[in-house]
Coordinates of C-alpha atoms in Angstrom, one line a residue:
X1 CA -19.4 -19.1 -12.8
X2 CA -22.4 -17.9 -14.1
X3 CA -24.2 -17.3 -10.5
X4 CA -20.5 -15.4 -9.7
X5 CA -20.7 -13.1 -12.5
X6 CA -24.4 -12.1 -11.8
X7 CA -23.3 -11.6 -8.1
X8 CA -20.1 -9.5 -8.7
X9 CA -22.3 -7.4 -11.5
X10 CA -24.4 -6.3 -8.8
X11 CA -22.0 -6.0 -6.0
X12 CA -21.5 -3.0 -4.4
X13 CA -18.0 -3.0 -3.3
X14 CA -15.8 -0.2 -5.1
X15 CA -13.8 -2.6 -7.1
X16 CA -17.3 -4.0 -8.6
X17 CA -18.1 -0.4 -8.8
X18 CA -15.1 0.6 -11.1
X19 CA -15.4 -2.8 -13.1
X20 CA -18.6 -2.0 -14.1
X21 CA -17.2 1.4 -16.0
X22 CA -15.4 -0.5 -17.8
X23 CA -17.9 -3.3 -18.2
X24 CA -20.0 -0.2 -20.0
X25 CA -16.8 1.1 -21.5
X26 CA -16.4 -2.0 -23.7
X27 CA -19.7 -2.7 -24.4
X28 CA -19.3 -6.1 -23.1
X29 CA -17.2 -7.0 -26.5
X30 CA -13.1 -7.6 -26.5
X31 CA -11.3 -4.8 -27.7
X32 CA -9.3 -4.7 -31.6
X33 CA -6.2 -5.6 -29.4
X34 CA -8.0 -8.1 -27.4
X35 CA -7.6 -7.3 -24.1
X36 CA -8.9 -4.6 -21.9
X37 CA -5.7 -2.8 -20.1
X38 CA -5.1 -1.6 -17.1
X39 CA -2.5 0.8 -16.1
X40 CA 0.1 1.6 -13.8
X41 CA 3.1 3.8 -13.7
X42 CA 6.3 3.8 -11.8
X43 CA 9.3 7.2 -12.2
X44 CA 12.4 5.3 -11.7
X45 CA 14.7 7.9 -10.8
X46 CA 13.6 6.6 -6.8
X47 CA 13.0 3.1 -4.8
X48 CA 9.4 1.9 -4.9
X49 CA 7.3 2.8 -2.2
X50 CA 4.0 2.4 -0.5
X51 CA 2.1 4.5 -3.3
X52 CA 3.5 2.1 -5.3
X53 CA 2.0 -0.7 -3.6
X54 CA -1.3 1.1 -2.8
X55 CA -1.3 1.6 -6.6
X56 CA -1.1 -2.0 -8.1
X57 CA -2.7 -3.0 -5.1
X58 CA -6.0 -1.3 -5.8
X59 CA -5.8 -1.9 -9.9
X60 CA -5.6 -5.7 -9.5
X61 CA -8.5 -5.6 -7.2
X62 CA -10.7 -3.6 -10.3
X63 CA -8.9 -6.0 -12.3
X64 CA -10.0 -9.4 -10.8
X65 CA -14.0 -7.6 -10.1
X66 CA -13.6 -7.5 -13.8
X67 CA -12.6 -11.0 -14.1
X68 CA -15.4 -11.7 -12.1
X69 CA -18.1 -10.9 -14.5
X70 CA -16.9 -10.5 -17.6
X71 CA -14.6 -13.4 -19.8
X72 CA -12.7 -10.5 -21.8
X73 CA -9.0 -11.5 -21.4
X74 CA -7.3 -8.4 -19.1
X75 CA -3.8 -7.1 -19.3
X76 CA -2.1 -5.0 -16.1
X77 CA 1.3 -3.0 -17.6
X78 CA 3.7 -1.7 -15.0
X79 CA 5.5 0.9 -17.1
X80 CA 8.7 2.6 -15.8
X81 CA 9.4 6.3 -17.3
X82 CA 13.0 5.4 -17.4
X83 CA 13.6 7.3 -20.6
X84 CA 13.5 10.7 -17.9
X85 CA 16.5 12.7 -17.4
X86 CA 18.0 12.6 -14.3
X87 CA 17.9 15.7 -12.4
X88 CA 19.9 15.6 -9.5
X89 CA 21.6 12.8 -7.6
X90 CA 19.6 10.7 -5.3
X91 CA 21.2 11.1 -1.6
X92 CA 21.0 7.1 -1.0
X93 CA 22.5 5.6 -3.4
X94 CA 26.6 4.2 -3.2
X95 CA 29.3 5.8 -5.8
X96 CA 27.1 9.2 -6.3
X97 CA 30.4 10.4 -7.7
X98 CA 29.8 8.1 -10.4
X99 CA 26.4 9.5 -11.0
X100 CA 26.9 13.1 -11.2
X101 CA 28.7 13.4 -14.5
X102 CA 25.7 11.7 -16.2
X103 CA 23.0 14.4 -14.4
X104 CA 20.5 15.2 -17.6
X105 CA 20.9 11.8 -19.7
X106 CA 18.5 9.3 -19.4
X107 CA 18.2 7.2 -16.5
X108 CA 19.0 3.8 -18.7
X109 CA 22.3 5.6 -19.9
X110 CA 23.8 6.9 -16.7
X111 CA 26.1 4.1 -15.1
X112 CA 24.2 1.8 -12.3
X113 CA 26.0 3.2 -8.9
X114 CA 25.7 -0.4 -7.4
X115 CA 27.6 -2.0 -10.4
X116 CA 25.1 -4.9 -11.0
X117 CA 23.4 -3.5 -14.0
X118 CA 23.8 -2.2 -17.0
X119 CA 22.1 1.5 -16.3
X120 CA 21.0 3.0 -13.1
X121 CA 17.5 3.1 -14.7
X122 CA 18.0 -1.1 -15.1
X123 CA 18.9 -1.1 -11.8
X124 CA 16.0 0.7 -10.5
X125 CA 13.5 -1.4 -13.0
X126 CA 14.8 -4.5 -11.3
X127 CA 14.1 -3.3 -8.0
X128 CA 10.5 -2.4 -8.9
X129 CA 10.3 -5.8 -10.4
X130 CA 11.4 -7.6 -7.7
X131 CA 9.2 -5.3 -5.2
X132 CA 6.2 -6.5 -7.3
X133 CA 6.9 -10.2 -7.3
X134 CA 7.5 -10.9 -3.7
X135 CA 3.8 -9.3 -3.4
X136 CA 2.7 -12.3 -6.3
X137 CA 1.1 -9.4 -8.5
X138 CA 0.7 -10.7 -12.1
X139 CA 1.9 -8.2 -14.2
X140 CA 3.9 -7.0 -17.4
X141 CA 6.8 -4.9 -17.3
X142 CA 7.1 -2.2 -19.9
X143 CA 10.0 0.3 -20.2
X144 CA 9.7 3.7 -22.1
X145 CA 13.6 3.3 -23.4
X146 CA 12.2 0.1 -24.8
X147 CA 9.1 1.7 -26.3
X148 CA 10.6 4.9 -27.6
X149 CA 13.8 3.2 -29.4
X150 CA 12.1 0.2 -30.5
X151 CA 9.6 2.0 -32.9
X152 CA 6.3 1.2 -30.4
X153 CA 5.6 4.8 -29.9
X154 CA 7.1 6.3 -33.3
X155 CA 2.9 6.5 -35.0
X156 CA 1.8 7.9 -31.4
X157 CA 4.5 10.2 -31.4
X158 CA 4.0 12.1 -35.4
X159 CA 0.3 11.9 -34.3
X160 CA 1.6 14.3 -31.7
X161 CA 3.9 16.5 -34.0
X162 CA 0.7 16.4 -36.7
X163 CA -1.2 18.0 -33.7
X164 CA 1.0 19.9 -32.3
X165 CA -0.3 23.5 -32.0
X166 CA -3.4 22.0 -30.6
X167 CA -1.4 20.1 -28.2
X168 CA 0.7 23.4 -27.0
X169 CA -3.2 25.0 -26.9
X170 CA -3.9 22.6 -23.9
X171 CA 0.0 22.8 -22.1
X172 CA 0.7 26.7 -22.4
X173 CA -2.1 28.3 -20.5
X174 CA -1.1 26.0 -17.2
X175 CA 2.5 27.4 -17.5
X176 CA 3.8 30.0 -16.5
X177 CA 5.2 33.2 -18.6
X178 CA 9.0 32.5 -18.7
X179 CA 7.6 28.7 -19.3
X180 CA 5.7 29.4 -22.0
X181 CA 8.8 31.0 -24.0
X182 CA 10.6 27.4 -24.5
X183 CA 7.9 25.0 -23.9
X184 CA 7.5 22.1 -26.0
X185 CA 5.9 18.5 -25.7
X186 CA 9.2 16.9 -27.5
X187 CA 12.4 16.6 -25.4
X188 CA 15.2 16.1 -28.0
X189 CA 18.5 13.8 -26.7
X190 CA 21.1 15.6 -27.8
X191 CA 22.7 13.2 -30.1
X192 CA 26.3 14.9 -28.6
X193 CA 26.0 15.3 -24.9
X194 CA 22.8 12.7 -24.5
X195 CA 21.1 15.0 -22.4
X196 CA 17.5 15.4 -22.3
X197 CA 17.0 18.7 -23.5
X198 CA 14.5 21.3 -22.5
X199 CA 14.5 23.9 -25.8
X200 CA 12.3 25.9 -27.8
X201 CA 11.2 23.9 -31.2
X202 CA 12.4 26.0 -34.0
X203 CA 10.7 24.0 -36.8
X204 CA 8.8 21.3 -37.4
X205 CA 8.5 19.2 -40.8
X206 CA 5.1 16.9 -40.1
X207 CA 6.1 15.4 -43.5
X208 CA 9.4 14.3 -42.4
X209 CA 8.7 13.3 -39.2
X210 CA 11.5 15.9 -37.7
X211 CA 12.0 18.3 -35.3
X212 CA 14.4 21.7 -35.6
X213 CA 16.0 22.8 -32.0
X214 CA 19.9 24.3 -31.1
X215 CA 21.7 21.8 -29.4
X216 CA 24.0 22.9 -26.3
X217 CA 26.8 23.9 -28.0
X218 CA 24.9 26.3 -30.2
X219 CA 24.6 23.7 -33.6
X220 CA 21.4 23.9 -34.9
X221 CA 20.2 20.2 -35.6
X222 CA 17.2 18.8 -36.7
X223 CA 16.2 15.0 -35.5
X224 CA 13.7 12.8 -36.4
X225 CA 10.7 12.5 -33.3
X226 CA 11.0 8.7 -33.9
X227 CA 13.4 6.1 -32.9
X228 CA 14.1 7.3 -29.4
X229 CA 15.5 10.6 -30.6
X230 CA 13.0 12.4 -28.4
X231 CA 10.5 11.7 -25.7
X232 CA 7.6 14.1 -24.4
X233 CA 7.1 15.6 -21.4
X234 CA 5.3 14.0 -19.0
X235 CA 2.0 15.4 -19.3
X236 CA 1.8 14.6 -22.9
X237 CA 3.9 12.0 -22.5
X238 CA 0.8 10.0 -20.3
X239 CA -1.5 11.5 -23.0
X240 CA 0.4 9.8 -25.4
X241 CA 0.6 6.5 -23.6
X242 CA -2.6 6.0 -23.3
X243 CA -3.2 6.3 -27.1
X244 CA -0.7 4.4 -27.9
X245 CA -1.3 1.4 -25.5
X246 CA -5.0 1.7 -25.8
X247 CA -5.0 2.0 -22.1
X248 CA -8.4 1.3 -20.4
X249 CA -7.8 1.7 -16.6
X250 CA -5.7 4.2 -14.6
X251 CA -6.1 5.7 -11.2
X252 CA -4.3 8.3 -9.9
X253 CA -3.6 10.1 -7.2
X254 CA -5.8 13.3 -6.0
X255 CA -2.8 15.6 -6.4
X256 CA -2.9 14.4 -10.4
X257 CA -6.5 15.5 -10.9
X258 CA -5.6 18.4 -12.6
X259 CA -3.0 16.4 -14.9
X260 CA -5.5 13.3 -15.7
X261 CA -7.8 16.1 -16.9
X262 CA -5.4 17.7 -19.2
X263 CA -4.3 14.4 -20.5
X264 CA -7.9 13.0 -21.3
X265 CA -8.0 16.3 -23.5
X266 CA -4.8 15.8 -25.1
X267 CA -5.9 11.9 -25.5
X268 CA -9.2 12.9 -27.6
X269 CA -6.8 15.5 -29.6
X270 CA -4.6 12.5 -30.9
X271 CA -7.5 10.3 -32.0
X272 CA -7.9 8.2 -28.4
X273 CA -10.2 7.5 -25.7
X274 CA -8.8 8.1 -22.0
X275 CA -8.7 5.5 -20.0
X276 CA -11.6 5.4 -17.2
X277 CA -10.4 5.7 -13.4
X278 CA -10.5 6.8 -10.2
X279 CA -8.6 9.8 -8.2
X280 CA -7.5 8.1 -5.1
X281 CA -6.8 10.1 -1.6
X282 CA -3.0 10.7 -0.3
X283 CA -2.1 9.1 3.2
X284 CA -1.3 11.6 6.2
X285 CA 1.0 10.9 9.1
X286 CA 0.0 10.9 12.5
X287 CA -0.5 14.9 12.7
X288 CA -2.3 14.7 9.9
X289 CA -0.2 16.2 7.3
X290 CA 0.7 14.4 3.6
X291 CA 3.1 11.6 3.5
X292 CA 6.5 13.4 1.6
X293 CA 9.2 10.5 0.6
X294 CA 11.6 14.0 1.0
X295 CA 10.3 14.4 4.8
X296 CA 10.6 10.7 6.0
X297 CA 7.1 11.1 7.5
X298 CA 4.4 8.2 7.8
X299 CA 5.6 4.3 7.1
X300 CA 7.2 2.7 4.1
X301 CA 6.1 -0.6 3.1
X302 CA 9.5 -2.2 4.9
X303 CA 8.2 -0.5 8.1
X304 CA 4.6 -2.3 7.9
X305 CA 6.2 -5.8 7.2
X306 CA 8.3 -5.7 9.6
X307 CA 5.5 -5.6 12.2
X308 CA 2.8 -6.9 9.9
X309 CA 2.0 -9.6 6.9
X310 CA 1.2 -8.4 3.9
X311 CA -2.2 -8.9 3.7
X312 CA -3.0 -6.5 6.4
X313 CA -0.9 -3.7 4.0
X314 CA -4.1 -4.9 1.7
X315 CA -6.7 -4.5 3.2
X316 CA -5.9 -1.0 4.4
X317 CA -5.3 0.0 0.8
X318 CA -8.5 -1.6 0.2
X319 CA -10.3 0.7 2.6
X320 CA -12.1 3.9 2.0
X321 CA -10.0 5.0 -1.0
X322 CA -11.3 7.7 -1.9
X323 CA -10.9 9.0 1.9
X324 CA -7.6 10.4 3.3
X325 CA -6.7 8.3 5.8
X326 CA -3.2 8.3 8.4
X327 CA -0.8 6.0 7.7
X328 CA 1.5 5.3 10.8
X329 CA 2.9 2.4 13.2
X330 CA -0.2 3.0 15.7
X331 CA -2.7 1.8 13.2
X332 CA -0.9 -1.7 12.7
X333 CA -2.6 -3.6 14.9
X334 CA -6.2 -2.5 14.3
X335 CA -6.0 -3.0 10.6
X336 CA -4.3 -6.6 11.5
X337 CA -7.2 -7.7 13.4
X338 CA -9.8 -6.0 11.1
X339 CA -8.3 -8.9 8.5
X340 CA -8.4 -11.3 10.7
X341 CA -12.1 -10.9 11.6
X342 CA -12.8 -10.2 8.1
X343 CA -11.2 -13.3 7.5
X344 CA -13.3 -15.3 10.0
X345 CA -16.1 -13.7 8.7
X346 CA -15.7 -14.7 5.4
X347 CA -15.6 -18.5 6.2
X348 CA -19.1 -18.3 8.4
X349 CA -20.8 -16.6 5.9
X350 CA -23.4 -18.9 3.9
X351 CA -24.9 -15.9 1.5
X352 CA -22.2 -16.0 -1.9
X353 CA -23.7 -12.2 -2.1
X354 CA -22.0 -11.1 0.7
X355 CA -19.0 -13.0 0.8
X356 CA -18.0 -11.0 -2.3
X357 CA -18.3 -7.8 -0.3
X358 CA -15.9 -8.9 2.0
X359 CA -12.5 -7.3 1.7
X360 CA -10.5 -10.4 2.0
X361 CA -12.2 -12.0 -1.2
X362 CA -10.8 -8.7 -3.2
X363 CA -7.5 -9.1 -1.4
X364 CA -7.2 -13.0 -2.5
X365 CA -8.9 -12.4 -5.6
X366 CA -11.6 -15.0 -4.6
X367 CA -9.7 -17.7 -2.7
X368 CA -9.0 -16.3 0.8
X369 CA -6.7 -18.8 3.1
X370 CA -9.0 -20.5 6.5
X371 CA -8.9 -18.9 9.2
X372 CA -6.9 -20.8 11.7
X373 CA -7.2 -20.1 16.0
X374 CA -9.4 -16.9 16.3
X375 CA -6.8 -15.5 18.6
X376 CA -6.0 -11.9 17.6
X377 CA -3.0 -9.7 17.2
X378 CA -3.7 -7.6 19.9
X379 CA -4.3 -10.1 22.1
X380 CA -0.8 -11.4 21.4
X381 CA 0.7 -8.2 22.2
X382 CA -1.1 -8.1 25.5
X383 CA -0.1 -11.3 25.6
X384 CA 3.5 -10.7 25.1
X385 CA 3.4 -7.4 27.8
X386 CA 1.5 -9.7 30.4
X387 CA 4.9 -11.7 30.3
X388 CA 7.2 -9.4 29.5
X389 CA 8.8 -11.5 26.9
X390 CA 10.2 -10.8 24.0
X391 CA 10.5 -14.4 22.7
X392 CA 8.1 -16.7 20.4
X393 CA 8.8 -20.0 22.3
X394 CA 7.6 -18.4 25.2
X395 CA 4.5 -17.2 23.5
X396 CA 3.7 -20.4 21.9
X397 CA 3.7 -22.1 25.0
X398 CA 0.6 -20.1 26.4
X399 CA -1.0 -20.6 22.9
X400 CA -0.4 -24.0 23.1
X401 CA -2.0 -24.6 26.5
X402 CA -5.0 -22.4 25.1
X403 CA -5.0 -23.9 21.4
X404 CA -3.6 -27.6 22.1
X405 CA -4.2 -28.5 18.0
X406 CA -2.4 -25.3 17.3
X407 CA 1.7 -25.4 16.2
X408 CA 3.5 -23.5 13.8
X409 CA 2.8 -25.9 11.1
X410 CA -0.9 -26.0 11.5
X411 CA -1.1 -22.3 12.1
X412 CA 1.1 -20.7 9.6
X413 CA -0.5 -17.6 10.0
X414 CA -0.8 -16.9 13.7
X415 CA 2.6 -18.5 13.6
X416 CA 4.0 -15.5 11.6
X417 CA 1.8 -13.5 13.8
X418 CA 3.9 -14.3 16.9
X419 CA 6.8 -13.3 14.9
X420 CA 5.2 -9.8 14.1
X421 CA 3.8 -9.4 18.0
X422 CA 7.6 -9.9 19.3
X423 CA 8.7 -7.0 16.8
X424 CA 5.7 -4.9 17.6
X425 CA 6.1 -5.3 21.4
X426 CA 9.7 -4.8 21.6
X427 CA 9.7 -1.7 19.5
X428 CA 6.2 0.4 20.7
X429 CA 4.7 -1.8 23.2
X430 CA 7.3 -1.8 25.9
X431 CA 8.9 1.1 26.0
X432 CA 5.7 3.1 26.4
X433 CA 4.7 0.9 29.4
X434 CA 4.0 2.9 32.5
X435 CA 2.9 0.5 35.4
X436 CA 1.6 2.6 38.4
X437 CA 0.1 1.3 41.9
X438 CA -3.5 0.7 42.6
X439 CA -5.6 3.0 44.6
X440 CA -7.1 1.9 47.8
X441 CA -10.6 1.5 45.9
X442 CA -8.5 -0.6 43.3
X443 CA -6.7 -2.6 45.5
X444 CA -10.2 -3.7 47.3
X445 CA -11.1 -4.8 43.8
X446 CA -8.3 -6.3 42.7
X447 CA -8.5 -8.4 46.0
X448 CA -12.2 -9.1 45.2
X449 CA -11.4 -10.4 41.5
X450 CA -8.7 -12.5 43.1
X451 CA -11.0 -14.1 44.9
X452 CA -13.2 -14.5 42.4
X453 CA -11.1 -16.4 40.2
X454 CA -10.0 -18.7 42.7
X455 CA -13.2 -20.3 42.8
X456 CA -12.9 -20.8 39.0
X457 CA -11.3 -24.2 38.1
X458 CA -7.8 -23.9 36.4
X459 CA -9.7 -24.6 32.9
X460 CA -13.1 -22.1 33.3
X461 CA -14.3 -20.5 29.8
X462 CA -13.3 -16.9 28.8
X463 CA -17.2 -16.4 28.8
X464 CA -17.5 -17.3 32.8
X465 CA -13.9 -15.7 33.2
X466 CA -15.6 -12.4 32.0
X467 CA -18.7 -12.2 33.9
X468 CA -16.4 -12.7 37.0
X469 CA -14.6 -9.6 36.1
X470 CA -17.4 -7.6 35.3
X471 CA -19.6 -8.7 38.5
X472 CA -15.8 -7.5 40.5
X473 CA -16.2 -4.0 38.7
X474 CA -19.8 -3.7 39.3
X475 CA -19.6 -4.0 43.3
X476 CA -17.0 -1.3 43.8
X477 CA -17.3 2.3 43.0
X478 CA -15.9 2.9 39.6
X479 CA -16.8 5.9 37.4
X480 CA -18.0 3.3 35.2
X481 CA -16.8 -0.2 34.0
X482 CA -14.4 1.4 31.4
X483 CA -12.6 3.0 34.1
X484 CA -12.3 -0.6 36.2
X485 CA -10.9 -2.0 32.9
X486 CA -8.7 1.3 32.8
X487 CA -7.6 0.5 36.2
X488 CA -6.7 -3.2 34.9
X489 CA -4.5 -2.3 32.2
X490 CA -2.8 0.3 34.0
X491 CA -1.8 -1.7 36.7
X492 CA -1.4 -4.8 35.7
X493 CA -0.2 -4.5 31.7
X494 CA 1.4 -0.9 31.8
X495 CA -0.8 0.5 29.4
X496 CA -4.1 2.5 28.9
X497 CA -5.4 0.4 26.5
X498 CA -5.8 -3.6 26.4
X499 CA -7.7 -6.5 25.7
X500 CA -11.5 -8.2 26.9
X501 CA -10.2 -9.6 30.0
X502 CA -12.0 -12.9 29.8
X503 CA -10.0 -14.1 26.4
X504 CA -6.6 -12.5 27.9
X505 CA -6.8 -14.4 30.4
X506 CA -8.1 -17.6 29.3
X507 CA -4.9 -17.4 27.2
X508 CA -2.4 -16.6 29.5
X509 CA -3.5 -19.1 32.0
X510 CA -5.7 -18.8 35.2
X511 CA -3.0 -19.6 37.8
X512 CA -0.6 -16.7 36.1
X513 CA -2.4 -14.5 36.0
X514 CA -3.6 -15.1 39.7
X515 CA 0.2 -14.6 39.8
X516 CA 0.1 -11.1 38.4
X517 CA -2.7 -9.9 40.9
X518 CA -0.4 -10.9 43.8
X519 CA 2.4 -9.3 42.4
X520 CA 0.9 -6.4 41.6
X521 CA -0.7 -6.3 45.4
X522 CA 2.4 -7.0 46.8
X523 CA 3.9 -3.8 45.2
X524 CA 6.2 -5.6 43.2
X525 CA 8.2 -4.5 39.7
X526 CA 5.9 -5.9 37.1
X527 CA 8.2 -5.4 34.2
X528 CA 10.0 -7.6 35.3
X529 CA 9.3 -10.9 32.8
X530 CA 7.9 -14.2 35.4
X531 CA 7.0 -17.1 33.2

């Protein structure tokens, strides 16, 4: 343990980078409240999503550096704002009929429109719950209904009233005019409609604890800020959080710079210390514009298992944080294999140093699963468009003639792999293949490379496999050797792109794909699956 926390102190991975802040933060000494806490936050109005994901993700990984090299006890809070007001019904949700009546109370008092919870804001919490434990994150669920009503917030929340002016000092000159006029931090719940009201603050009694406001119908009333009588607008309402939690970690998005700013201020105005962090970049779609939940663009987290394990969804998030990076189907694969090799890499490395660098150590907090066959997603895919198939057994049977000791059981992992590489191919692969005839200059090299490989014996080494392909493109006048591998994919697999020959073919067998080169010479319809 010792030799791993001098390590992760001086790794340089961004995790060990943002555990160190808070190494410094705490002066190496546990907290009054005996923990240090980390952060995350979830609007439940919505389904969770990939920022949500990206979000815990990335906080457990600062969270286990931490672990790493420090033994101060850590606590990660998931908290749901479900004390919100509901502003307008959500478009995919059942019974929105139900829904509507409720618009402006909070989300934990407004019927559940699937009728298997108590509130819609239940309903939602569960969800995020359940999205969180099928990813094995180890965390603690906190609501803001529970935290308002049950008296956790009521000191933060007269600290706010007590500071009140100097609170509206830092909110009023971000809002506009008309804003201005009715602004306040406190939302008061109308104790007659239970709406979440946006109104002026008429008076305020610090000794009392109470707030003066006219209700909807006119009535002037005047509720205590404690209790779960009122919440805060969000800005203050984050402030407020923090102080009251003693939160030590939060990141953020990029678009929330502003907002983290404001709150660290309003933090330091109650008494608190904002909690340190990182401003994290948004993911693009393939043209290069931000992600919108409203749009539909770029992938959700469903989208990326279907065609990929979660691990993969990991190590992406893992990557280059603080750099905006596309998020679509066409990067599946390459992040795939990255974890694979990463993977590999991990288990060949000697130095302990490095091995902590590695992404897959910060994905599996330390105790990354073997490696298992070295094949590769892509190669499965080409695999699977070599054959046309879009069925596992089929694709087992070449691994299994490759990779005797491999099976399902022994290979969990390139077993679910297979699984992904059907999906993948079915849905992107194949119907973008575009086969097209040889030139003559091909043809004369696709003859030469069949002749090559029938001196090879049926079980010849991807290594000598490759040289013979190469030495074939090197005799006959191609651009360049890219453009005799160009000339390989596009007549034989379909496709622009595909994989080092050698391998691929190693895999798929000698004798079929000897099969394939006739085929393709004898003009026949290669999409057409031969096994």
């Amino acid at each position: 343990m010792a030799e791993l926390r001098d390590l992760a102190r001086a790794g340089k991975a961004w995790p060990f980078e943002e555990a160190r802040k808070l190494l410094k933060r705490t002066g190496e000494k546990t907290p009054e409240k005996g923990y240090v806490l980390f952060e995350t936050g979830y609007g439940p109005s919505g389904l969770p999503h990939i920022g949500t994901f990206a979000e815990v993700a990335r906080t457990t990984m600062v969270r286990r550096a931490f672990e790493a090299m420090s033994d101060i006890p850590t606590r990660l809070i998931c908290f749901s704002d479900d004390m919100d007001g509901l502003r307008k019904v959500p478009d995919n949700i059942p019974n929105q009929e139900m829904v509507r009546p409720h618009l402006g109370k909070p989300l934990t008092e407004i019927p559940d429109p699937f009728g298997t919870h108590e509130s819609f804001g239940h309903h939602n919490n569960a969800r995020l719950r359940g999205f969180l434990d099928h990813f094995g994150f180890e965390y603690d669920f906190v609501s803001a209904t529970d935290c308002y009503r049950e008296g956790r917030f009521d000191a933060a929340l007269l600290q706010v009233l007590r500071h009140y002016d100097e609170v509206m000092d830092v909110m009023l000159p971000t809002l506009g005019e008309e804003r201005q006029r009715t602004y306040s931090p406190f939302l008061p719940i109308s104790p007659k409609t239970r709406h979440v009201l946006q109104v002026p603050i008429l008076e305020r009694n610090v000794e009392a604890g109470t707030i003066v406001f006219e209700d909807e119908d006119g009535t002037r009333m005047e509720l205590p800020v404690t209790g779960g009588n009122c919440k805060l607008q969000w800005k203050p309402d984050w402030s407020m959080r923090w102080y009251a939690l003693g939160v030590d970690y939060e990141m953020s998005g990029k678009d929330l710079i502003d907002s983290a700013k404001l709150g660290s201020r309003i933090t330091r105005i109650l008494g608190g210390t904002p909690p340190d962090g990182f401003h994290y970049e948004l993911f693009l779609d393939d043209k290069g514009e931000k992600i919108s939940k409203s749009k539909g663009n770029g992938l959700s987290v469903d989208e990326w298992l279907t065609y990929a394990p979660a691990d993969s969804l990991s190590l992406y998030m893992f990557q280059k944080p603080r750099a905006a990076k596309k998020l679509y189907f066409d990067v599946i694969p390459k992040t795939v294999d990255e974890y694979l090799s990463f993977l590999e890499r991990y288990h060949r490395e000697e130095d302990p140093a490095k091995r902590i660098e590695n992404p897959v150590w910060h994905i599996h907090s330390g105790n990354p699963p073997q490696a298992e066959t070295g094949l590769s997603f892509s190669i499965l895919l080409n695999l699977a468009s070599a054959a046309n198939t879009e069925d596992r057994d089929t694709l087992w049977g070449f691994i299994s003639r490759y990779v005797p000791a491999a099976t399902p059981e022994t290979a969990p992992i390139l077993d679910g792999l297979v699984d992904y590489a059907v999906r993948y191919y079915r849905d992107f692969v194949k119907p973008a293949k575009r086969y097209r005839a040889p030139s003559a200059m091909e043809r004369a090299a696709l003859e030469d490379l069949l002749g090559e490989l029938d001196m090879l014996s049926a079980d010849a080494e991807a290594e000598d496999i490759q040289t013979r392909v190469y030495e074939v493109g090197k005799r006959h006048e191609f651009e360049s050797l890219r453009a005799w591998f160009k000339a390989l994919y596009e007549t034989l697999l379909g496709q622009e792109q595909g994989p080092r020959m050698g391998s691929f073919i190693a895999l798929y067998g000698l004798d079929n794909f000897k099969m394939l080169l006739r085929r393709a010479l004898a003009g026949e319809d290669l999409s057409r699956e031969v096994v």
